[in-house]
Amino acid sequence: MTESFVQEKIALLNRYEESSEQFQSCYEKIIFDIVKTKDLFTVVRKESSVESIKDGTAPIFCGIGYNDIPSVWLFTEETIAKEYTNHYNLKKDEVGLYKKVAIEELTVFLFNAMFSGVSGLIVDEGKNTLTTNVYDLVNTSLLAMRRQPVLEKQEYKIMTLFNQMKFGSKKLWIIPAKETTGEELIFNQFSPLQIENTIKIYETQDECKKESLRHGYKNEFSASVDINSLYQVLNHSINKGIEEVRFVGNDYEVKMSFIKVLNILARMNDRKSS
């Protein structure tokens, strides 16, 4: 597989409707081809030394990409990486701020970046550019290494919500268990309403309040949680027999295992995973 083959496939991808089977099939082949590409190149941080750029130890750059999404840039040809850094004057002592990166290093970097708000991947092939998410590349790379993917496709939405909570003002909503006291609410030492082995977390307060009435609460009852308090609440509930978490939005409902959600939140809060 040659690098130009990736460029050709991106050009072909842009001819398809995004919702079509042809688009999805072509897209998956592009991601697989990138994972199998021998030489990949990426932009490095501007504070990198010339020595670190030349020996390949310079740290990978993350910046704001399309639609204001924190992103990483990737190229399959050095000439394109060089043209890109020249065009945007990304240089250190006339040395372009880019380096060759192995897929193993890139995968580890993107895996860690996922928990720090980075979700965009820009594959810049000169005339043809693919703007996508880091999750597909990480998952495909892990599968090629015979390892389990980090997230299922339907879980990408939840990872985005968590990053909006960590790096923005986004909050989610929970119905506290009926026996919850005011003090427990204040200190996040309460458990969510549990139906058998499942709890629900809501994207909007209105839906959360409505659901509380459906479960017999006399008044609308909901508690807002940020990324830290959500971890505290779930960690407090670790021995309650909860197996499944359902995230509910206006047009979606995503199921995830309780332990998986808790481990992601632990990592995003710099806590020890369960």
PDB file of C-alpha atoms in Angstrom:
ATOM      1  CA  MET A   1       0.000   0.000   0.000  1.00  0.00           C
ATOM      2  CA  THR A   2       1.411   3.385  -1.003  1.00  0.00           C
ATOM      3  CA  GLU A   3       0.714   6.750   0.555  1.00  0.00           C
ATOM      4  CA  SER A   4      -0.751   8.051  -2.710  1.00  0.00           C
ATOM      5  CA  PHE A   5      -3.324   5.254  -2.449  1.00  0.00           C
ATOM      6  CA  VAL A   6      -4.657   6.899   0.736  1.00  0.00           C
ATOM      7  CA  GLN A   7      -4.909  10.193  -1.139  1.00  0.00           C
ATOM      8  CA  GLU A   8      -6.841   8.531  -3.957  1.00  0.00           C
ATOM      9  CA  LYS A   9      -9.277   6.953  -1.505  1.00  0.00           C
ATOM     10  CA  ILE A  10      -9.910  10.258   0.279  1.00  0.00           C
ATOM     11  CA  ALA A  11     -10.670  11.849  -3.094  1.00  0.00           C
ATOM     12  CA  LEU A  12     -13.069   8.976  -3.815  1.00  0.00           C
ATOM     13  CA  LEU A  13     -14.665   9.284  -0.363  1.00  0.00           C
ATOM     14  CA  ASN A  14     -15.570  12.906  -1.022  1.00  0.00           C
ATOM     15  CA  ARG A  15     -17.751  11.807  -3.945  1.00  0.00           C
ATOM     16  CA  TYR A  16     -20.055   9.700  -1.757  1.00  0.00           C
ATOM     17  CA  GLU A  17     -22.969  10.753   0.398  1.00  0.00           C
ATOM     18  CA  GLU A  18     -21.875  10.502   4.025  1.00  0.00           C
ATOM     19  CA  SER A  19     -24.872   8.326   4.890  1.00  0.00           C
ATOM     20  CA  SER A  20     -24.200   5.808   2.104  1.00  0.00           C
ATOM     21  CA  GLU A  21     -22.729   2.321   2.453  1.00  0.00           C
ATOM     22  CA  GLN A  22     -20.066   3.251  -0.113  1.00  0.00           C
ATOM     23  CA  PHE A  23     -18.919   6.117   2.110  1.00  0.00           C
ATOM     24  CA  GLN A  24     -18.687   3.930   5.215  1.00  0.00           C
ATOM     25  CA  SER A  25     -16.854   1.144   3.398  1.00  0.00           C
ATOM     26  CA  CYS A  26     -14.377   3.554   1.809  1.00  0.00           C
ATOM     27  CA  TYR A  27     -13.877   5.389   5.102  1.00  0.00           C
ATOM     28  CA  GLU A  28     -13.089   2.194   7.008  1.00  0.00           C
ATOM     29  CA  LYS A  29     -10.554   1.197   4.338  1.00  0.00           C
ATOM     30  CA  ILE A  30      -8.852   4.599   4.625  1.00  0.00           C
ATOM     31  CA  ILE A  31      -8.495   4.292   8.405  1.00  0.00           C
ATOM     32  CA  PHE A  32      -7.154   0.743   8.022  1.00  0.00           C
ATOM     33  CA  ASP A  33      -4.694   1.878   5.341  1.00  0.00           C
ATOM     34  CA  ILE A  34      -3.447   4.695   7.567  1.00  0.00           C
ATOM     35  CA  VAL A  35      -2.845   2.212  10.389  1.00  0.00           C
ATOM     36  CA  LYS A  36      -0.834   0.048   7.989  1.00  0.00           C
ATOM     37  CA  THR A  37       1.139   2.946   6.481  1.00  0.00           C
ATOM     38  CA  LYS A  38       4.850   2.623   7.223  1.00  0.00           C
ATOM     39  CA  ASP A  39       5.686   6.325   7.325  1.00  0.00           C
ATOM     40  CA  LEU A  40       3.301   8.792   8.947  1.00  0.00           C
ATOM     41  CA  PHE A  41       4.087  12.405   9.762  1.00  0.00           C
ATOM     42  CA  THR A  42       2.561  14.820  12.249  1.00  0.00           C
ATOM     43  CA  VAL A  43       2.982  18.400  13.447  1.00  0.00           C
ATOM     44  CA  VAL A  44       4.998  18.888  16.645  1.00  0.00           C
ATOM     45  CA  ARG A  45       4.753  21.557  19.301  1.00  0.00           C
ATOM     46  CA  LYS A  46       6.337  24.940  18.638  1.00  0.00           C
ATOM     47  CA  GLU A  47       8.547  24.780  21.750  1.00  0.00           C
ATOM     48  CA  SER A  48      10.252  21.640  20.393  1.00  0.00           C
ATOM     49  CA  SER A  49      14.004  21.893  20.003  1.00  0.00           C
ATOM     50  CA  VAL A  50      15.685  21.332  16.655  1.00  0.00           C
ATOM     51  CA  GLU A  51      17.424  18.283  18.152  1.00  0.00           C
ATOM     52  CA  SER A  52      14.131  16.729  19.290  1.00  0.00           C
ATOM     53  CA  ILE A  53      12.568  17.340  15.879  1.00  0.00           C
ATOM     54  CA  LYS A  54      15.456  15.636  14.120  1.00  0.00           C
ATOM     55  CA  ASP A  55      15.660  12.656  16.493  1.00  0.00           C
ATOM     56  CA  GLY A  56      11.869  12.182  16.547  1.00  0.00           C
ATOM     57  CA  THR A  57      11.314  12.863  20.253  1.00  0.00           C
ATOM     58  CA  ALA A  58       9.492  16.183  19.811  1.00  0.00           C
ATOM     59  CA  PRO A  59       6.004  16.145  21.391  1.00  0.00           C
ATOM     60  CA  ILE A  60       3.014  15.889  19.056  1.00  0.00           C
ATOM     61  CA  PHE A  61       0.992  19.076  18.599  1.00  0.00           C
ATOM     62  CA  CYS A  62      -2.714  19.381  19.380  1.00  0.00           C
ATOM     63  CA  GLY A  63      -4.569  22.449  18.168  1.00  0.00           C
ATOM     64  CA  ILE A  64      -8.000  23.780  17.295  1.00  0.00           C
ATOM     65  CA  GLY A  65      -9.189  22.295  14.010  1.00  0.00           C
ATOM     66  CA  TYR A  66     -12.416  22.457  12.040  1.00  0.00           C
ATOM     67  CA  ASN A  67     -15.532  23.458  14.003  1.00  0.00           C
ATOM     68  CA  ASP A  68     -13.281  24.483  16.921  1.00  0.00           C
ATOM     69  CA  ILE A  69     -12.533  20.840  17.751  1.00  0.00           C
ATOM     70  CA  PRO A  70      -9.167  20.088  19.440  1.00  0.00           C
ATOM     71  CA  SER A  71      -7.340  18.024  16.821  1.00  0.00           C
ATOM     72  CA  VAL A  72      -4.148  16.296  15.692  1.00  0.00           C
ATOM     73  CA  TRP A  73      -2.766  16.633  12.143  1.00  0.00           C
ATOM     74  CA  LEU A  74      -1.549  13.648  10.152  1.00  0.00           C
ATOM     75  CA  PHE A  75       0.176  13.273   6.774  1.00  0.00           C
ATOM     76  CA  THR A  76       1.161  10.173   4.788  1.00  0.00           C
ATOM     77  CA  GLU A  77       3.916  11.935   2.844  1.00  0.00           C
ATOM     78  CA  GLU A  78       6.800  14.017   4.159  1.00  0.00           C
ATOM     79  CA  THR A  79       6.526  16.427   1.235  1.00  0.00           C
ATOM     80  CA  ILE A  80       2.965  17.323   2.269  1.00  0.00           C
ATOM     81  CA  ALA A  81       3.989  17.759   5.923  1.00  0.00           C
ATOM     82  CA  LYS A  82       6.817  20.035   4.801  1.00  0.00           C
ATOM     83  CA  GLU A  83       4.520  22.066   2.550  1.00  0.00           C
ATOM     84  CA  TYR A  84       2.013  22.409   5.381  1.00  0.00           C
ATOM     85  CA  THR A  85       4.556  23.683   7.915  1.00  0.00           C
ATOM     86  CA  ASN A  86       6.088  26.005   5.315  1.00  0.00           C
ATOM     87  CA  HIS A  87       2.685  27.431   4.389  1.00  0.00           C
ATOM     88  CA  TYR A  88       1.825  28.208   8.014  1.00  0.00           C
ATOM     89  CA  ASN A  89       5.400  29.193   8.891  1.00  0.00           C
ATOM     90  CA  LEU A  90       5.633  26.458  11.501  1.00  0.00           C
ATOM     91  CA  LYS A  91       9.411  26.367  11.884  1.00  0.00           C
ATOM     92  CA  LYS A  92      12.157  26.329  14.481  1.00  0.00           C
ATOM     93  CA  ASP A  93      15.380  27.811  13.142  1.00  0.00           C
ATOM     94  CA  GLU A  94      14.173  27.082   9.586  1.00  0.00           C
ATOM     95  CA  VAL A  95      13.431  23.446  10.472  1.00  0.00           C
ATOM     96  CA  GLY A  96       9.804  22.429   9.867  1.00  0.00           C
ATOM     97  CA  LEU A  97       7.771  21.590  12.965  1.00  0.00           C
ATOM     98  CA  TYR A  98       6.893  18.044  11.924  1.00  0.00           C
ATOM     99  CA  LYS A  99       8.274  14.567  12.487  1.00  0.00           C
ATOM    100  CA  LYS A 100       7.857  10.969  11.389  1.00  0.00           C
ATOM    101  CA  VAL A 101       5.689   9.040  13.835  1.00  0.00           C
ATOM    102  CA  ALA A 102       5.161   5.289  14.164  1.00  0.00           C
ATOM    103  CA  ILE A 103       1.570   4.086  14.450  1.00  0.00           C
ATOM    104  CA  GLU A 104       2.358   2.624  17.889  1.00  0.00           C
ATOM    105  CA  GLU A 105       3.485   6.008  19.249  1.00  0.00           C
ATOM    106  CA  LEU A 106       0.567   7.761  17.572  1.00  0.00           C
ATOM    107  CA  THR A 107      -1.945   5.291  19.032  1.00  0.00           C
ATOM    108  CA  VAL A 108      -0.640   5.735  22.579  1.00  0.00           C
ATOM    109  CA  PHE A 109      -0.636   9.513  22.180  1.00  0.00           C
ATOM    110  CA  LEU A 110      -4.182   9.636  20.777  1.00  0.00           C
ATOM    111  CA  PHE A 111      -5.437   7.222  23.433  1.00  0.00           C
ATOM    112  CA  ASN A 112      -4.186   9.547  26.178  1.00  0.00           C
ATOM    113  CA  ALA A 113      -5.353  12.645  24.287  1.00  0.00           C
ATOM    114  CA  MET A 114      -8.903  11.249  24.170  1.00  0.00           C
ATOM    115  CA  PHE A 115      -9.157  11.870  27.906  1.00  0.00           C
ATOM    116  CA  SER A 116      -7.840  15.415  27.569  1.00  0.00           C
ATOM    117  CA  GLY A 117     -10.429  16.831  25.206  1.00  0.00           C
ATOM    118  CA  VAL A 118      -8.823  15.907  21.872  1.00  0.00           C
ATOM    119  CA  SER A 119     -11.345  14.271  19.560  1.00  0.00           C
ATOM    120  CA  GLY A 120     -10.468  15.494  16.053  1.00  0.00           C
ATOM    121  CA  LEU A 121      -8.101  13.967  13.506  1.00  0.00           C
ATOM    122  CA  ILE A 122      -7.197  15.831  10.316  1.00  0.00           C
ATOM    123  CA  VAL A 123      -5.579  13.703   7.632  1.00  0.00           C
ATOM    124  CA  ASP A 124      -4.157  16.346   5.310  1.00  0.00           C
ATOM    125  CA  GLU A 125      -3.163  14.975   1.914  1.00  0.00           C
ATOM    126  CA  GLY A 126      -2.674  18.267   0.134  1.00  0.00           C
ATOM    127  CA  LYS A 127      -5.589  18.563  -2.295  1.00  0.00           C
ATOM    128  CA  ASN A 128      -7.608  15.991  -0.352  1.00  0.00           C
ATOM    129  CA  THR A 129      -8.318  16.213   3.376  1.00  0.00           C
ATOM    130  CA  LEU A 130     -10.168  13.868   5.701  1.00  0.00           C
ATOM    131  CA  THR A 131     -11.590  15.346   8.898  1.00  0.00           C
ATOM    132  CA  THR A 132     -12.669  12.683  11.346  1.00  0.00           C
ATOM    133  CA  ASN A 133     -12.375  11.581  14.986  1.00  0.00           C
ATOM    134  CA  VAL A 134      -9.450  10.047  16.861  1.00  0.00           C
ATOM    135  CA  TYR A 135     -11.578   7.187  18.204  1.00  0.00           C
ATOM    136  CA  ASP A 136     -11.810   5.284  14.907  1.00  0.00           C
ATOM    137  CA  LEU A 137      -8.056   5.390  14.373  1.00  0.00           C
ATOM    138  CA  VAL A 138      -7.296   4.299  17.951  1.00  0.00           C
ATOM    139  CA  ASN A 139      -9.814   1.452  17.791  1.00  0.00           C
ATOM    140  CA  THR A 140      -8.604   0.246  14.381  1.00  0.00           C
ATOM    141  CA  SER A 141      -4.982   0.384  15.504  1.00  0.00           C
ATOM    142  CA  LEU A 142      -5.751  -1.569  18.685  1.00  0.00           C
ATOM    143  CA  LEU A 143      -7.639  -4.203  16.701  1.00  0.00           C
ATOM    144  CA  ALA A 144      -4.654  -4.520  14.359  1.00  0.00           C
ATOM    145  CA  MET A 145      -2.566  -5.167  17.480  1.00  0.00           C
ATOM    146  CA  ARG A 146      -5.127  -7.831  18.530  1.00  0.00           C
ATOM    147  CA  ARG A 147      -6.364  -5.747  21.416  1.00  0.00           C
ATOM    148  CA  GLN A 148      -9.871  -4.695  22.392  1.00  0.00           C
ATOM    149  CA  PRO A 149     -11.175  -1.326  21.121  1.00  0.00           C
ATOM    150  CA  VAL A 150     -11.484   1.469  23.676  1.00  0.00           C
ATOM    151  CA  LEU A 151     -14.990   2.577  22.724  1.00  0.00           C
ATOM    152  CA  GLU A 152     -17.902   1.246  20.737  1.00  0.00           C
ATOM    153  CA  LYS A 153     -19.143   3.646  18.061  1.00  0.00           C
ATOM    154  CA  GLN A 154     -22.295   4.497  20.005  1.00  0.00           C
ATOM    155  CA  GLU A 155     -20.090   5.444  22.979  1.00  0.00           C
ATOM    156  CA  TYR A 156     -18.254   8.206  21.088  1.00  0.00           C
ATOM    157  CA  LYS A 157     -21.112  10.567  21.975  1.00  0.00           C
ATOM    158  CA  ILE A 158     -20.579   9.939  25.678  1.00  0.00           C
ATOM    159  CA  MET A 159     -16.837  10.532  25.467  1.00  0.00           C
ATOM    160  CA  THR A 160     -17.588  13.865  23.794  1.00  0.00           C
ATOM    161  CA  LEU A 161     -20.013  14.752  26.603  1.00  0.00           C
ATOM    162  CA  PHE A 162     -17.393  13.912  29.229  1.00  0.00           C
ATOM    163  CA  ASN A 163     -14.830  16.151  27.531  1.00  0.00           C
ATOM    164  CA  GLN A 164     -17.395  18.960  27.319  1.00  0.00           C
ATOM    165  CA  MET A 165     -17.871  18.537  31.059  1.00  0.00           C
ATOM    166  CA  LYS A 166     -14.145  18.458  31.830  1.00  0.00           C
ATOM    167  CA  PHE A 167     -13.109  21.370  29.642  1.00  0.00           C
ATOM    168  CA  GLY A 168     -16.353  23.355  29.448  1.00  0.00           C
ATOM    169  CA  SER A 169     -19.434  24.100  31.521  1.00  0.00           C
ATOM    170  CA  LYS A 170     -21.483  21.079  30.450  1.00  0.00           C
ATOM    171  CA  LYS A 171     -23.417  19.289  33.198  1.00  0.00           C
ATOM    172  CA  LEU A 172     -25.455  16.096  33.267  1.00  0.00           C
ATOM    173  CA  TRP A 173     -28.410  15.235  35.478  1.00  0.00           C
ATOM    174  CA  ILE A 174     -29.238  12.361  37.824  1.00  0.00           C
ATOM    175  CA  ILE A 175     -32.335  11.339  39.795  1.00  0.00           C
ATOM    176  CA  PRO A 176     -31.089  10.676  43.342  1.00  0.00           C
ATOM    177  CA  ALA A 177     -32.401   7.626  45.172  1.00  0.00           C
ATOM    178  CA  LYS A 178     -35.542   8.390  47.221  1.00  0.00           C
ATOM    179  CA  GLU A 179     -33.791   8.003  50.574  1.00  0.00           C
ATOM    180  CA  THR A 180     -31.164  10.652  49.690  1.00  0.00           C
ATOM    181  CA  THR A 181     -30.678  13.380  52.320  1.00  0.00           C
ATOM    182  CA  GLY A 182     -29.784  17.004  51.724  1.00  0.00           C
ATOM    183  CA  GLU A 183     -26.353  16.519  53.252  1.00  0.00           C
ATOM    184  CA  GLU A 184     -25.653  13.571  50.948  1.00  0.00           C
ATOM    185  CA  LEU A 185     -26.595  15.717  47.952  1.00  0.00           C
ATOM    186  CA  ILE A 186     -24.247  18.506  49.011  1.00  0.00           C
ATOM    187  CA  PHE A 187     -21.262  16.180  49.392  1.00  0.00           C
ATOM    188  CA  ASN A 188     -22.075  13.900  46.412  1.00  0.00           C
ATOM    189  CA  GLN A 189     -22.423  10.943  48.773  1.00  0.00           C
ATOM    190  CA  PHE A 190     -25.633   9.607  47.284  1.00  0.00           C
ATOM    191  CA  SER A 191     -26.629   6.913  44.825  1.00  0.00           C
ATOM    192  CA  PRO A 192     -28.729   7.442  41.689  1.00  0.00           C
ATOM    193  CA  LEU A 193     -32.209   5.995  41.402  1.00  0.00           C
ATOM    194  CA  GLN A 194     -31.627   2.364  40.494  1.00  0.00           C
ATOM    195  CA  ILE A 195     -34.053   0.148  38.565  1.00  0.00           C
ATOM    196  CA  GLU A 196     -32.865  -3.424  39.014  1.00  0.00           C
ATOM    197  CA  ASN A 197     -29.183  -3.202  37.945  1.00  0.00           C
ATOM    198  CA  THR A 198     -29.480  -0.025  35.835  1.00  0.00           C
ATOM    199  CA  ILE A 199     -29.171   3.724  36.424  1.00  0.00           C
ATOM    200  CA  LYS A 200     -29.865   6.585  34.018  1.00  0.00           C
ATOM    201  CA  ILE A 201     -27.966   9.820  33.441  1.00  0.00           C
ATOM    202  CA  TYR A 202     -29.723  12.603  31.546  1.00  0.00           C
ATOM    203  CA  GLU A 203     -28.370  15.292  29.259  1.00  0.00           C
ATOM    204  CA  THR A 204     -31.188  17.731  30.092  1.00  0.00           C
ATOM    205  CA  GLN A 205     -32.703  18.707  33.421  1.00  0.00           C
ATOM    206  CA  ASP A 206     -36.245  18.771  32.007  1.00  0.00           C
ATOM    207  CA  GLU A 207     -36.150  15.122  30.989  1.00  0.00           C
ATOM    208  CA  CYS A 208     -34.591  14.175  34.323  1.00  0.00           C
ATOM    209  CA  LYS A 209     -37.346  15.952  36.268  1.00  0.00           C
ATOM    210  CA  LYS A 210     -40.115  14.400  34.170  1.00  0.00           C
ATOM    211  CA  GLU A 211     -38.643  10.945  34.707  1.00  0.00           C
ATOM    212  CA  SER A 212     -38.558  11.486  38.481  1.00  0.00           C
ATOM    213  CA  LEU A 213     -42.330  12.054  38.482  1.00  0.00           C
ATOM    214  CA  ARG A 214     -42.822   8.842  36.506  1.00  0.00           C
ATOM    215  CA  HIS A 215     -41.044   6.989  39.305  1.00  0.00           C
ATOM    216  CA  GLY A 216     -43.354   8.255  42.028  1.00  0.00           C
ATOM    217  CA  TYR A 217     -41.528  11.313  43.353  1.00  0.00           C
ATOM    218  CA  LYS A 218     -44.037  13.854  44.728  1.00  0.00           C
ATOM    219  CA  ASN A 219     -42.033  16.742  43.291  1.00  0.00           C
ATOM    220  CA  GLU A 220     -39.677  17.016  40.351  1.00  0.00           C
ATOM    221  CA  PHE A 221     -36.288  15.894  41.647  1.00  0.00           C
ATOM    222  CA  SER A 222     -32.906  16.089  39.916  1.00  0.00           C
ATOM    223  CA  ALA A 223     -29.262  16.712  40.754  1.00  0.00           C
ATOM    224  CA  SER A 224     -26.720  18.275  38.400  1.00  0.00           C
ATOM    225  CA  VAL A 225     -23.249  16.753  38.184  1.00  0.00           C
ATOM    226  CA  ASP A 226     -19.979  17.943  36.694  1.00  0.00           C
ATOM    227  CA  ILE A 227     -17.156  15.584  35.694  1.00  0.00           C
ATOM    228  CA  ASN A 228     -15.820  15.364  39.263  1.00  0.00           C
ATOM    229  CA  SER A 229     -19.122  14.987  41.104  1.00  0.00           C
ATOM    230  CA  LEU A 230     -20.331  12.387  38.568  1.00  0.00           C
ATOM    231  CA  TYR A 231     -17.278  10.284  39.398  1.00  0.00           C
ATOM    232  CA  GLN A 232     -17.888  10.772  43.129  1.00  0.00           C
ATOM    233  CA  VAL A 233     -21.534   9.695  42.867  1.00  0.00           C
ATOM    234  CA  LEU A 234     -20.766   6.589  40.803  1.00  0.00           C
ATOM    235  CA  ASN A 235     -17.790   5.652  42.956  1.00  0.00           C
ATOM    236  CA  HIS A 236     -20.028   5.978  46.042  1.00  0.00           C
ATOM    237  CA  SER A 237     -22.418   3.519  44.358  1.00  0.00           C
ATOM    238  CA  ILE A 238     -19.785   0.935  43.423  1.00  0.00           C
ATOM    239  CA  ASN A 239     -21.184  -1.749  45.755  1.00  0.00           C
ATOM    240  CA  LYS A 240     -24.862  -1.225  44.887  1.00  0.00           C
ATOM    241  CA  GLY A 241     -25.011  -3.947  42.244  1.00  0.00           C
ATOM    242  CA  ILE A 242     -25.187  -1.513  39.311  1.00  0.00           C
ATOM    243  CA  GLU A 243     -24.176  -3.140  36.040  1.00  0.00           C
ATOM    244  CA  GLU A 244     -25.461  -0.763  33.367  1.00  0.00           C
ATOM    245  CA  VAL A 245     -25.545   2.993  32.838  1.00  0.00           C
ATOM    246  CA  ARG A 246     -27.913   4.501  30.292  1.00  0.00           C
ATOM    247  CA  PHE A 247     -27.193   7.985  28.979  1.00  0.00           C
ATOM    248  CA  VAL A 248     -30.390   9.660  27.783  1.00  0.00           C
ATOM    249  CA  GLY A 249     -30.588  12.653  25.430  1.00  0.00           C
ATOM    250  CA  ASN A 250     -33.288  14.173  23.270  1.00  0.00           C
ATOM    251  CA  ASP A 251     -32.556  11.846  20.366  1.00  0.00           C
ATOM    252  CA  TYR A 252     -30.416   9.055  21.797  1.00  0.00           C
ATOM    253  CA  GLU A 253     -30.021   6.484  24.550  1.00  0.00           C
ATOM    254  CA  VAL A 254     -26.601   4.899  24.952  1.00  0.00           C
ATOM    255  CA  LYS A 255     -25.927   1.882  27.163  1.00  0.00           C
ATOM    256  CA  MET A 256     -22.513   1.355  28.773  1.00  0.00           C
ATOM    257  CA  SER A 257     -21.254  -0.932  31.486  1.00  0.00           C
ATOM    258  CA  PHE A 258     -21.019   0.676  34.923  1.00  0.00           C
ATOM    259  CA  ILE A 259     -17.378  -0.341  35.394  1.00  0.00           C
ATOM    260  CA  LYS A 260     -16.387   1.041  31.986  1.00  0.00           C
ATOM    261  CA  VAL A 261     -17.987   4.410  32.757  1.00  0.00           C
ATOM    262  CA  LEU A 262     -16.385   4.506  36.204  1.00  0.00           C
ATOM    263  CA  ASN A 263     -12.937   3.694  34.793  1.00  0.00           C
ATOM    264  CA  ILE A 264     -13.219   6.415  32.117  1.00  0.00           C
ATOM    265  CA  LEU A 265     -14.293   8.954  34.742  1.00  0.00           C
ATOM    266  CA  ALA A 266     -11.475   7.864  37.064  1.00  0.00           C
ATOM    267  CA  ARG A 267      -8.958   8.509  34.296  1.00  0.00           C
ATOM    268  CA  MET A 268     -10.480  11.880  33.451  1.00  0.00           C
ATOM    269  CA  ASN A 269     -10.349  12.873  37.126  1.00  0.00           C
ATOM    270  CA  ASP A 270      -6.802  11.528  37.572  1.00  0.00           C
ATOM    271  CA  ARG A 271      -8.033   8.878  39.984  1.00  0.00           C
ATOM    272  CA  LYS A 272      -7.057   5.227  40.266  1.00  0.00           C
ATOM    273  CA  SER A 273      -9.222   2.986  38.044  1.00  0.00           C
ATOM    274  CA  SER A 274     -11.321   0.249  39.567  1.00  0.00           C
TER     275      SER A 274
END
